[in-house]
Coordinates of C-alpha atoms in Angstrom, one line a residue:
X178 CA -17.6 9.7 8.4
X179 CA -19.5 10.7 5.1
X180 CA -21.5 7.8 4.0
X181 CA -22.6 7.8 0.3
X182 CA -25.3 4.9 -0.5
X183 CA -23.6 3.2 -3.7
X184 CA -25.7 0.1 -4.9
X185 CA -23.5 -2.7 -5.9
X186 CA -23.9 -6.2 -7.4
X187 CA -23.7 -9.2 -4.8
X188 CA -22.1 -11.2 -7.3
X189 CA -18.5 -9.4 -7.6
X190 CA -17.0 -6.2 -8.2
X191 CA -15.6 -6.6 -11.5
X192 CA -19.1 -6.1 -13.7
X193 CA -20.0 -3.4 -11.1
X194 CA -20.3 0.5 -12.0
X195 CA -19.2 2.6 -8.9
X196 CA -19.9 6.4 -9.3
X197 CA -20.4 8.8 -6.9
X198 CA -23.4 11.6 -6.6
X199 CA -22.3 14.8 -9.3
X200 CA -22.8 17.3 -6.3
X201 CA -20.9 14.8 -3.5
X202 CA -17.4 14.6 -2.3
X203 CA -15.4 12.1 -3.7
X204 CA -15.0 8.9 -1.1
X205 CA -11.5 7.6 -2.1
X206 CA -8.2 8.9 -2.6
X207 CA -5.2 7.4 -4.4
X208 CA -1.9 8.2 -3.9
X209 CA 1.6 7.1 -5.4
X210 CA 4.3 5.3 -3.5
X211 CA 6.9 4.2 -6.1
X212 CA 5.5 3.8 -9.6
X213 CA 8.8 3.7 -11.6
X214 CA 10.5 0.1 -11.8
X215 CA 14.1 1.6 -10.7
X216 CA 12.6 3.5 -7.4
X217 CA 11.3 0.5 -6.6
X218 CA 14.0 -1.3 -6.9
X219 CA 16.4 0.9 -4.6
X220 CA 13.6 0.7 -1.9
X221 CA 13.8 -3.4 -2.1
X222 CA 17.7 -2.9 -1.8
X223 CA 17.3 -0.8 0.7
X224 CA 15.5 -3.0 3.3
X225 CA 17.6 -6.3 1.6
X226 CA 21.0 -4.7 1.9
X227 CA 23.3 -6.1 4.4
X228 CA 21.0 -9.7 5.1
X229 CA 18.1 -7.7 5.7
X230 CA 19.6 -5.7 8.6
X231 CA 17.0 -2.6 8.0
X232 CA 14.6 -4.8 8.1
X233 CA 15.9 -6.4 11.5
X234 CA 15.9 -2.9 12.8
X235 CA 12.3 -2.8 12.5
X236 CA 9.3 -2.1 15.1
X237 CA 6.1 -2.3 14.9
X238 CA 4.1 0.7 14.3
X239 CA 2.6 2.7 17.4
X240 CA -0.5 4.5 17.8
X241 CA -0.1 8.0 18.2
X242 CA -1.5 8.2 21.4
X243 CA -0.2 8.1 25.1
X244 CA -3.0 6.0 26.3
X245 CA -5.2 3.1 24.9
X246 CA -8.7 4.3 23.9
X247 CA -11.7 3.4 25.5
X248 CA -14.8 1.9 23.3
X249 CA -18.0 3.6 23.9
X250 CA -21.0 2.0 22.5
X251 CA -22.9 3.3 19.4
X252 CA -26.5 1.8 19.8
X253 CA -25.6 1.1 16.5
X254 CA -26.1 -2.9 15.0
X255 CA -24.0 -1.3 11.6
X256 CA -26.7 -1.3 9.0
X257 CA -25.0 -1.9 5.4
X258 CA -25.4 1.1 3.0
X259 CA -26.1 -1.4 0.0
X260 CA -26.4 -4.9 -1.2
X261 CA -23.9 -7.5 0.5
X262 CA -21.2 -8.6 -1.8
X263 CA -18.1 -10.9 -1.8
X264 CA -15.6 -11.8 -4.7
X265 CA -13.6 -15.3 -4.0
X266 CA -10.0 -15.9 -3.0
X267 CA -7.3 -17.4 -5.4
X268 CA -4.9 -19.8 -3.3
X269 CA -1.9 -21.7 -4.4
X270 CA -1.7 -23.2 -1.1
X271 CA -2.2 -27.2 -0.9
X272 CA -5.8 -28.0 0.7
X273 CA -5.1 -30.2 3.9
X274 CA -6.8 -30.9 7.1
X275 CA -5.7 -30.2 10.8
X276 CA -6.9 -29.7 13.9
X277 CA -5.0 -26.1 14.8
X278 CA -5.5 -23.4 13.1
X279 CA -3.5 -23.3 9.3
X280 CA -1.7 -19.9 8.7
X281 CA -2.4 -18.6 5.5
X282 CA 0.1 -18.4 3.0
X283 CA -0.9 -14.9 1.9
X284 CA 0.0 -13.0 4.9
X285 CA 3.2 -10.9 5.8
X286 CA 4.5 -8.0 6.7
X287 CA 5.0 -4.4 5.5
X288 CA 7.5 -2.2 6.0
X289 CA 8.4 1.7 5.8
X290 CA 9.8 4.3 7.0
X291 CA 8.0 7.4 8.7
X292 CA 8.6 11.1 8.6
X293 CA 11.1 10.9 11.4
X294 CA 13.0 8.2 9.6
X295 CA 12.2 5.2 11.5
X296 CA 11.8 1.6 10.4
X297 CA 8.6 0.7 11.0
X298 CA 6.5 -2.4 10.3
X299 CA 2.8 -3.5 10.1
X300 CA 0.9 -6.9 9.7
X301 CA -0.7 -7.4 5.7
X302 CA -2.5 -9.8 3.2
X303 CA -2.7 -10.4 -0.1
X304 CA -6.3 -9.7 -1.2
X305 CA -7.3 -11.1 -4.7
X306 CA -7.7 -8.6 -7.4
X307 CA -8.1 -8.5 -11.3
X308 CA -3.7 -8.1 -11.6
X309 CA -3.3 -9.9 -9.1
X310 CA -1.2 -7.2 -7.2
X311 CA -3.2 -6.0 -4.3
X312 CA -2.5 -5.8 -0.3
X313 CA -4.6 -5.0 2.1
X314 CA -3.7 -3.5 5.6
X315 CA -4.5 -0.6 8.0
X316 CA -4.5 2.9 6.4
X317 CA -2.1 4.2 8.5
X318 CA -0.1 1.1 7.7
X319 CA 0.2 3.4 4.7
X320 CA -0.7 7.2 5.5
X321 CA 0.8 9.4 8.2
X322 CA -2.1 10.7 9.9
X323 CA -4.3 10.8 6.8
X324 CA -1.9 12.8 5.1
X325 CA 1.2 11.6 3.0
X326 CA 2.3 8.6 2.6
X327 CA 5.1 6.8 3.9
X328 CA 8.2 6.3 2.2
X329 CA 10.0 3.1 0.7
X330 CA 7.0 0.6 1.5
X331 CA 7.6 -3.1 0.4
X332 CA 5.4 -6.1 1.3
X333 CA 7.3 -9.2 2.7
X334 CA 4.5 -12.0 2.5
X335 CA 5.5 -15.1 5.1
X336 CA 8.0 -12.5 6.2
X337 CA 10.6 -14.3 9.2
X338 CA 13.3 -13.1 10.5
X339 CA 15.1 -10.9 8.1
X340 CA 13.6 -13.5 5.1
X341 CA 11.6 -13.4 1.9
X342 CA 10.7 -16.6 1.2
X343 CA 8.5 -15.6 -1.4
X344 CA 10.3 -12.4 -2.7
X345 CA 9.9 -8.8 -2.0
X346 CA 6.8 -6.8 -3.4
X347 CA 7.4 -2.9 -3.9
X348 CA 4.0 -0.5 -3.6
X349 CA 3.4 1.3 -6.3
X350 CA -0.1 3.1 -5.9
X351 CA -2.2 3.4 -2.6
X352 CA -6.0 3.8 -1.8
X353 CA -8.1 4.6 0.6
X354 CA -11.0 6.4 2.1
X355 CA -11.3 10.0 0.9
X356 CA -12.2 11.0 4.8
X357 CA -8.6 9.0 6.1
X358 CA -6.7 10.6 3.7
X359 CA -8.7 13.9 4.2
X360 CA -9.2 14.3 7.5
X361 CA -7.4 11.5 9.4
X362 CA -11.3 9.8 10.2
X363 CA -10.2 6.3 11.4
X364 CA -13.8 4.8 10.5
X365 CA -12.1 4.6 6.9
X366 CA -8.5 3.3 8.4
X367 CA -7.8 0.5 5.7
X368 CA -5.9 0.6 2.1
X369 CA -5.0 -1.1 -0.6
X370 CA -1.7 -1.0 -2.1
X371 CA -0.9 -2.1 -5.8
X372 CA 2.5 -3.5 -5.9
X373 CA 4.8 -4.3 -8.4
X374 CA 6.1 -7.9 -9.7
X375 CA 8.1 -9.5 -6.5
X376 CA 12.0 -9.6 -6.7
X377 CA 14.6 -11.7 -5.2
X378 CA 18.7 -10.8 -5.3
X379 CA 19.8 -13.8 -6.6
X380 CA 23.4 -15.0 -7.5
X381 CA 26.5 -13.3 -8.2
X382 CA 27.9 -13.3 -11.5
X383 CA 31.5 -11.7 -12.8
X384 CA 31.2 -10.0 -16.2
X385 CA 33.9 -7.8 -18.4
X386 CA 34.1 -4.5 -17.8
X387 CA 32.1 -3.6 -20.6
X388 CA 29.2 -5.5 -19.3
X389 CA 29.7 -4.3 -16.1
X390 CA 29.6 -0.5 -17.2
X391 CA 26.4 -1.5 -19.1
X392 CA 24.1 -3.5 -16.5
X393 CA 21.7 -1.0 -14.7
X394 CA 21.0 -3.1 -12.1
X395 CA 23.2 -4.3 -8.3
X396 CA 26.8 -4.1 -9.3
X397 CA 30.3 -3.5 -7.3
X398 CA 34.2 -3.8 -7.5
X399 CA 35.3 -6.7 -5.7
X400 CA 39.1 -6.9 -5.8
X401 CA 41.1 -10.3 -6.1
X402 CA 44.7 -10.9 -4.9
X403 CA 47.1 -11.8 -7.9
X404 CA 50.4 -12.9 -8.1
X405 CA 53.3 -10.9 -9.7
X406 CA 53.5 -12.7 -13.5
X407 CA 49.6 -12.0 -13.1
X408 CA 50.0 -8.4 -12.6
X409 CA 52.1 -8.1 -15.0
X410 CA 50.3 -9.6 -17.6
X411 CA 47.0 -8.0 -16.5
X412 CA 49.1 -3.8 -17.1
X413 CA 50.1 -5.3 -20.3
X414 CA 46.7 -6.3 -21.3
X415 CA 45.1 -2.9 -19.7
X416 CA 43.0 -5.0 -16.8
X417 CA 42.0 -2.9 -13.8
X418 CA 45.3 -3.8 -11.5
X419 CA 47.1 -2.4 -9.2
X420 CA 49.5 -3.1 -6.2
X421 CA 50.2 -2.0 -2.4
X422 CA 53.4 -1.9 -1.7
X423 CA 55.4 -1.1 1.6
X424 CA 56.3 2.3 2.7
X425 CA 60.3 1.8 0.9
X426 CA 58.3 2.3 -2.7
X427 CA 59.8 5.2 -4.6
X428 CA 58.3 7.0 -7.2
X429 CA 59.5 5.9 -11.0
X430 CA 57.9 6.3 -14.6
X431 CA 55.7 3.9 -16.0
X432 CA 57.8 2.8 -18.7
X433 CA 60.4 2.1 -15.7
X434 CA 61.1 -2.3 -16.4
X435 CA 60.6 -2.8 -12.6
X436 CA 57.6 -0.1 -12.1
X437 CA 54.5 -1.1 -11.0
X438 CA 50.6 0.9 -10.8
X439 CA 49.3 1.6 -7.3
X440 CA 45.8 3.8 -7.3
X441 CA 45.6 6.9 -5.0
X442 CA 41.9 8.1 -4.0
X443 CA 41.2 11.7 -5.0
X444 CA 38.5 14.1 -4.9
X445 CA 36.4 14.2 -7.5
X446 CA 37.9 17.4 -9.1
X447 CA 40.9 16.0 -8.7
X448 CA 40.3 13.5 -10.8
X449 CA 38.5 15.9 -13.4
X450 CA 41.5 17.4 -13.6
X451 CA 43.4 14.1 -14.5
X452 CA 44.7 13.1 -17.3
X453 CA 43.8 9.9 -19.3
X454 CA 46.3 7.2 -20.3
X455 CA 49.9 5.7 -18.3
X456 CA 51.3 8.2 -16.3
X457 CA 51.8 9.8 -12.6
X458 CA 48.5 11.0 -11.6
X459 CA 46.7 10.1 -14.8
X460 CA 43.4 8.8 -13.9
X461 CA 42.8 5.2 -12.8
X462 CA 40.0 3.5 -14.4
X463 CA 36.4 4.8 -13.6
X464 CA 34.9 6.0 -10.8
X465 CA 33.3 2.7 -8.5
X466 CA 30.2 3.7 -7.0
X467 CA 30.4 2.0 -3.5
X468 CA 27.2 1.4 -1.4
X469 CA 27.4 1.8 2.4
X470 CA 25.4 1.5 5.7
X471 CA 24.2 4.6 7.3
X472 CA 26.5 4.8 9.7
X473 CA 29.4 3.3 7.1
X474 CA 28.8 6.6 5.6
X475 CA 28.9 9.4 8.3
X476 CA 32.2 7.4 9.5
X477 CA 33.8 7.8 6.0
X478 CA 36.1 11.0 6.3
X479 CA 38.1 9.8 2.5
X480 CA 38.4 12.1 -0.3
X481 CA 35.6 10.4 -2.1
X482 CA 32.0 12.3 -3.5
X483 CA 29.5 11.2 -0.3
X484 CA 27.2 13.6 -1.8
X485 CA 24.9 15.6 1.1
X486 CA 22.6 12.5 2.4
X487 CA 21.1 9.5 0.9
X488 CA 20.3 9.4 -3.1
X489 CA 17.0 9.8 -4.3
X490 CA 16.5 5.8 -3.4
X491 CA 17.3 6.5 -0.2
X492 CA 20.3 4.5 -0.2
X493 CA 23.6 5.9 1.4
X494 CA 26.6 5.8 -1.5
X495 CA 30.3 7.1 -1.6
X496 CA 32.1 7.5 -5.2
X497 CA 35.6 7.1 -5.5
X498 CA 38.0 8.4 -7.5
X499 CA 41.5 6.9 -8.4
X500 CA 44.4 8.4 -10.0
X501 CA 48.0 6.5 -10.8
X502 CA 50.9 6.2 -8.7
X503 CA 53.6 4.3 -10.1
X504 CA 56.8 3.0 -8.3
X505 CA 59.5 1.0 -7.9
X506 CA 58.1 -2.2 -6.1
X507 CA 59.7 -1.9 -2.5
X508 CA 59.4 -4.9 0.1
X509 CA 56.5 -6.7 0.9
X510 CA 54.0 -5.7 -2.1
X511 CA 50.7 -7.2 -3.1
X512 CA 48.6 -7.3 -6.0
X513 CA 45.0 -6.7 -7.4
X514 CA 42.6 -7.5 -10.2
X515 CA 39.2 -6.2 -10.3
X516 CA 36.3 -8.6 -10.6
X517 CA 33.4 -6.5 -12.1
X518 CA 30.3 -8.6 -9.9
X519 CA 26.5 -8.1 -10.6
X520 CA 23.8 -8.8 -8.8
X521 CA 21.3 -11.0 -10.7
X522 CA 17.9 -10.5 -9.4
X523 CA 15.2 -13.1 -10.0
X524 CA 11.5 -11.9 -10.9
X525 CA 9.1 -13.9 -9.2
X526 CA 6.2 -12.7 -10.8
X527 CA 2.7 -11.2 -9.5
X528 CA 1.8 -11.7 -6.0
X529 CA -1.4 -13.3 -6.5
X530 CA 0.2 -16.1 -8.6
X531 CA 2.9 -16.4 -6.2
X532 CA 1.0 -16.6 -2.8
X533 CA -2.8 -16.1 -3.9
X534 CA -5.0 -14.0 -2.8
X535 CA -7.6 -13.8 0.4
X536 CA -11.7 -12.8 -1.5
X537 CA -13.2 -9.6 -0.5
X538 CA -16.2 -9.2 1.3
X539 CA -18.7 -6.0 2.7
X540 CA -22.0 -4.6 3.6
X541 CA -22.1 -8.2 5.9
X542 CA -24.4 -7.8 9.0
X543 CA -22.3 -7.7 12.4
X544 CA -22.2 -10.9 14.8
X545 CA -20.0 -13.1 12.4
X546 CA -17.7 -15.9 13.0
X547 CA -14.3 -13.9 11.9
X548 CA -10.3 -15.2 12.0
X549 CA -8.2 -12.4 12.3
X550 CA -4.1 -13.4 11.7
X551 CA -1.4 -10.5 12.4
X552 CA 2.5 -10.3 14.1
X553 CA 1.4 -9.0 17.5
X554 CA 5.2 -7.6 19.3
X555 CA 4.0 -4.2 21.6
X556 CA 3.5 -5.0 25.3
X557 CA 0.3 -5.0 27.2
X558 CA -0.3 -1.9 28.8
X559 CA 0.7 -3.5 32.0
X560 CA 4.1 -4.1 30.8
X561 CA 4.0 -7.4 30.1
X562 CA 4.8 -8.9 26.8
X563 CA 3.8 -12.1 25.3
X564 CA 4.5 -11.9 21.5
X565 CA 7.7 -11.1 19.9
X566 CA 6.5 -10.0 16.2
X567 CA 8.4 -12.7 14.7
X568 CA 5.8 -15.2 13.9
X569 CA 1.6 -14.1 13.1
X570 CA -1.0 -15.6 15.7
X571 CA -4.5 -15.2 15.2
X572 CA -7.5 -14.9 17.0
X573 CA -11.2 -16.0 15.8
X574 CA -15.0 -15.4 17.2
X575 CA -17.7 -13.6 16.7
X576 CA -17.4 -10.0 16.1
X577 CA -19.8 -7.4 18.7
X578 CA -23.5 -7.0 17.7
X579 CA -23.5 -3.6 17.8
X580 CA -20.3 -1.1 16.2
X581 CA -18.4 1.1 18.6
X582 CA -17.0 4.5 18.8
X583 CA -14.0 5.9 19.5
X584 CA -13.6 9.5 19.9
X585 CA -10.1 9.8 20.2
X586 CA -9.7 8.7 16.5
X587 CA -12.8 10.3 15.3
X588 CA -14.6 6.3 15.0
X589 CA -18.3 6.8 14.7
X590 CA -18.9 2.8 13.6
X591 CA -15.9 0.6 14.5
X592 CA -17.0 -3.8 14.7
X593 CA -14.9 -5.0 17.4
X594 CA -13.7 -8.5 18.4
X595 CA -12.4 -10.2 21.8
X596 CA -9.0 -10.7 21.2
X597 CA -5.6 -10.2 23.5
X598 CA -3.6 -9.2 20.0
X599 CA -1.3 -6.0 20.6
X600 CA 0.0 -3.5 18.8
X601 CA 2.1 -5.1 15.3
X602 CA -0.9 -6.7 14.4
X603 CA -2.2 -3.8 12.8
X604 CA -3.5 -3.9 9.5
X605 CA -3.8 -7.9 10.0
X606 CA -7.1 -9.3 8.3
X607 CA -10.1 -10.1 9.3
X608 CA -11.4 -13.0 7.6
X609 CA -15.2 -14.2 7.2
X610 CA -15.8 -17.9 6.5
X611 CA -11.8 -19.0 6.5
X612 CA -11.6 -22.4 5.1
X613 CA -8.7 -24.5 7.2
X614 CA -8.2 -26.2 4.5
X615 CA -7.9 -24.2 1.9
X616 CA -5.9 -21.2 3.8
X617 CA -8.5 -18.7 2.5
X618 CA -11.7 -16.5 3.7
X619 CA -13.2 -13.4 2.7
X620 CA -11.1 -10.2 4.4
X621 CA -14.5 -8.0 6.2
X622 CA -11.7 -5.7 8.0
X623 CA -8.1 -5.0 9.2
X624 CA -6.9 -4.6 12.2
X625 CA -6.6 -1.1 13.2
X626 CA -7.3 -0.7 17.4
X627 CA -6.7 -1.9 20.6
X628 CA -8.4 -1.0 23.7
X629 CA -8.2 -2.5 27.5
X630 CA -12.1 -2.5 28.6
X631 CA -12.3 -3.9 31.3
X632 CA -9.6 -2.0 32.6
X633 CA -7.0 -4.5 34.0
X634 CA -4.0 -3.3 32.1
X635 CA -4.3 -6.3 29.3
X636 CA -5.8 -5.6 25.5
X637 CA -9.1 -7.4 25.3
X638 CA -10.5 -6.0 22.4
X639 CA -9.4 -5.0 18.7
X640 CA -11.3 -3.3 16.1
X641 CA -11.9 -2.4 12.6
X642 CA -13.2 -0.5 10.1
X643 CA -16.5 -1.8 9.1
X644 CA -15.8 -2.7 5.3
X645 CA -19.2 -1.1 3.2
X646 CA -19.8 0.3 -0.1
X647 CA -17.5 3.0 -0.1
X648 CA -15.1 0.2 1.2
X649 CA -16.2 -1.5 -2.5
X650 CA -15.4 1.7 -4.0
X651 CA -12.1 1.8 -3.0
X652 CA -11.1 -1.3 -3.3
X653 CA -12.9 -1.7 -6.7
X654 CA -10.5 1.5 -7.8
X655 CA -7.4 -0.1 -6.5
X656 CA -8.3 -3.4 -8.2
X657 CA -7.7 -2.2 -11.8
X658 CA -4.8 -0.4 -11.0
X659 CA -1.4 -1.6 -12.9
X660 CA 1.6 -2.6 -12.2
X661 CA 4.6 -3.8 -13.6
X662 CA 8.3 -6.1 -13.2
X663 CA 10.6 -4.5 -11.4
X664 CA 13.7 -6.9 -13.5
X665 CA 14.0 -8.6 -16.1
X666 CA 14.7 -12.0 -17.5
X667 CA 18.9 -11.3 -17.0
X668 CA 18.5 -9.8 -13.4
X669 CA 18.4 -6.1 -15.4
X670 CA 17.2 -3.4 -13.9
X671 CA 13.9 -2.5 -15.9
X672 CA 12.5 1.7 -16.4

């Protein structure tokens, strides 16, 4: 991996100047994941929809390769290219003592979905930053070998179970190492995500049409049994009614004293076509915009616009389109009001304020006491598996003396711990100096490999990236990136 010797300041990255050589390749690369406010927001729904059932349907991400590497020794003790440096950790977790290890409040879980559509999931932290907005994980928690990124990424911090205790945090901008993104060098494998102002879908609320038409945020139909008297009264006052009546209906006009409105589903030229106002096959209110499961959709064979795949959210939609029918009312008829619902979304603020945020550390000398937290779930190459990915372990020692290699991913100088985590840990941090106390250390590396040494079909080793200057450089680009709310102060969708 190209190694550029940047000096920095050991007392924090904020006063620091970072610029490469004129005549040198750049050694970071930023990407977008989903800048604009209303993107994000589909990708949130997207993984909340249904109780969190896309997110149930995740698994951890996999290695692309059919074997677990082997470490070969560098000779190397991992000589810093500049000054050490740390900045400190926010926390807004209670300080308390205990014997066990305390889980810190700023770790979670990522999720996205890769090229072949898959839900996929990594482990993450909160790192502090200047806008308070920044996660740290495994770069290819982010990039598809080193190349795009992946789609619909949200961080879930204290993530359990299909919850968001703490709201949902959308990434808007990603960074990392020029050489990961360039040429898929795992000795850079780490990022930094930006991410927007957390989100929760809060209450629902029932508003007039007018009010309904005008919200830009969650809203649906949901339709509400009424009486006869009521339906009447709701046609003579132009509500959104209508009835289903038994198969003895006949047709009649709408000034008929006994007739009474059902709605027919019609294409969408159809509809067009329509005219507006009381009559037989005048149009029937506006079109309702209906939001569906994947597999809701393919099953739906109605005459209703499913477009040709998911929306440029990635969410999975049918329009309908109702005309009039109006008849006598026949045996056995109900009625229906529409309720106009929206779904008021909470803003819970940046992430930093919300869960705080671990300090950043690099150019430290190998041989440290480390904690490293993550979800393990994969088995052990031996088949066994003891960790389901539903709740973060950790492990905690001193990382190797010397860095390691790894030429199946292109690692030159890898620091490597003793530790039985598996794969779903990835991009898990690695945390100099953790207080117990105060939940909070210095993050030195993430997760990013797994290797069985000594050959007994069991993981007895991870690794990382060994966090340096040009680490600093990335993360000090990352760190003055903005972000911004994803709603606002009514549950509004925000642009």
């Amino acid at each position: 991996m190209k190694r550029l010797l940047i000096p920095l300041a050991a007392v924090g990255l904020s006063a620091a100047v970072l610029a490469p050589p004129a005549n040198a390749a750049p050694n970071w690369a930023t990407d977008n994941l989903l800048p604009k406010p209303a993107d994000a927001y589909g990708a949130a729904a997207f993984w909340l929809d249904s109780n969190g059932a896309a997110l149930k349907k995740a698994t951890q991400y996999n290695l692309d390769s059919k074997q677990v590497p082997k470490l070969v020794s560098s000779g190397s003790k991992g000589a810093p290219d500049g000054k050490p440096g740390m900045t400190g950790p926010t926390t807004t977790a209670k300080a308390g003592a205990s014997k066990n290890v305390n889980l810190p409040k700023t770790i979670g879980k990522v999720f996205f979905l890769d090229s072949k559509g898959q839900y996929r999931w990594c482990s993450a932290t909160s790192i502090q930053s200047r806008n308070r907005n920044l996660v740290a994980t495994s770069g290819h928690c982010v990039y598809e070998h080193g190349d795009d990124v992946y789609q619909k990424w949200i961080f879930i911090p204290g993530y359990y179970q299909g919850r968001a205790p703490w709201g949902v945090y959308v990434g808007a901008y990603a960074f990392t190492a020029y050489d990961l993104d360039t040429y898929d060098d795992y000795d850079g494998d780490y990022a930094f995500v930006a991410v927007h102002n957390g989100f929760m879908l809060g209450a629902e609320k029932e508003v007039s049409f007018k009010e309904f038409k005008d919200f830009a945020g969650d809203k649906w139909v949901k339709p509400g049994e009424i009486s006869a008297s009521e339906f009447r009264k709701c046609v003579l006052n132009l509500g959104q009614c209508w009835s289903v009546g038994a198969k003895d209906a006949q047709l009649a006009g709408p000034d008929h004293p006994d007739a009474v409105v059902e709605k027919v589903e019609v294409s969408k030229q159809a509809y067009a076509a329509a005219r507006t106002g009381r009559g037989q096959g005048f149009k029937f209110g506006e079109p309702i915009v209906e939001h569906l499961t994947k597999t809701q959709w393919q099953a739906y064979k109605g005459p209703g616009d499913k477009g040709t795949g998911p929306d440029k959210r990635g969410n999975y939609t049918v329009i309908h389109y109702y005309t009039q029918k109006w008849v006598k009312p026949g045996t056995e008829r109900k009625y229906y009001q529409a309720h106009y619902i929206l779904g008021i979304a909470k803003d819970m603020g940046r992430l930093g304020d919300v869960v705080g945020g671990q300090g950043f550390s690099w150019n430290q000398p190998l041989n440290q006491p480390v904690t490293v937290f993550g979800y393990p779930s994969a088995p052990h190459p031996d088949g066994d598996r003891p960790f389901s990915g539903v709740t973060p372990k950790w492990c905690a020692g001193k990382t190797g003396t010397k860095s390691w290699q790894v030429n199946t991913f292109r690692v030159e100088t890898h620091q490597v711990l003793k530790c039985s985590m598996t794969p779903g840990a990835d991009g898990g941090p690695w945390l100099l100096k953790y207080n117990n106390g105060k939940r909070t250390g210095y993050v030195n590396g993430v997760t990013s490999m797994y290797y069985d040494n000594d050959e007994n079909g069991r993981i007895d080793y991870i690794s990382s990236a060994i966090f340096d200057g040009e680490t600093a450089d990335v993360y000090n680009k990352a760190n003055y990136a903005a972000t911004k709310s994803v709603v606002g102060p009514n549950g509004e969708l925000l642009k």
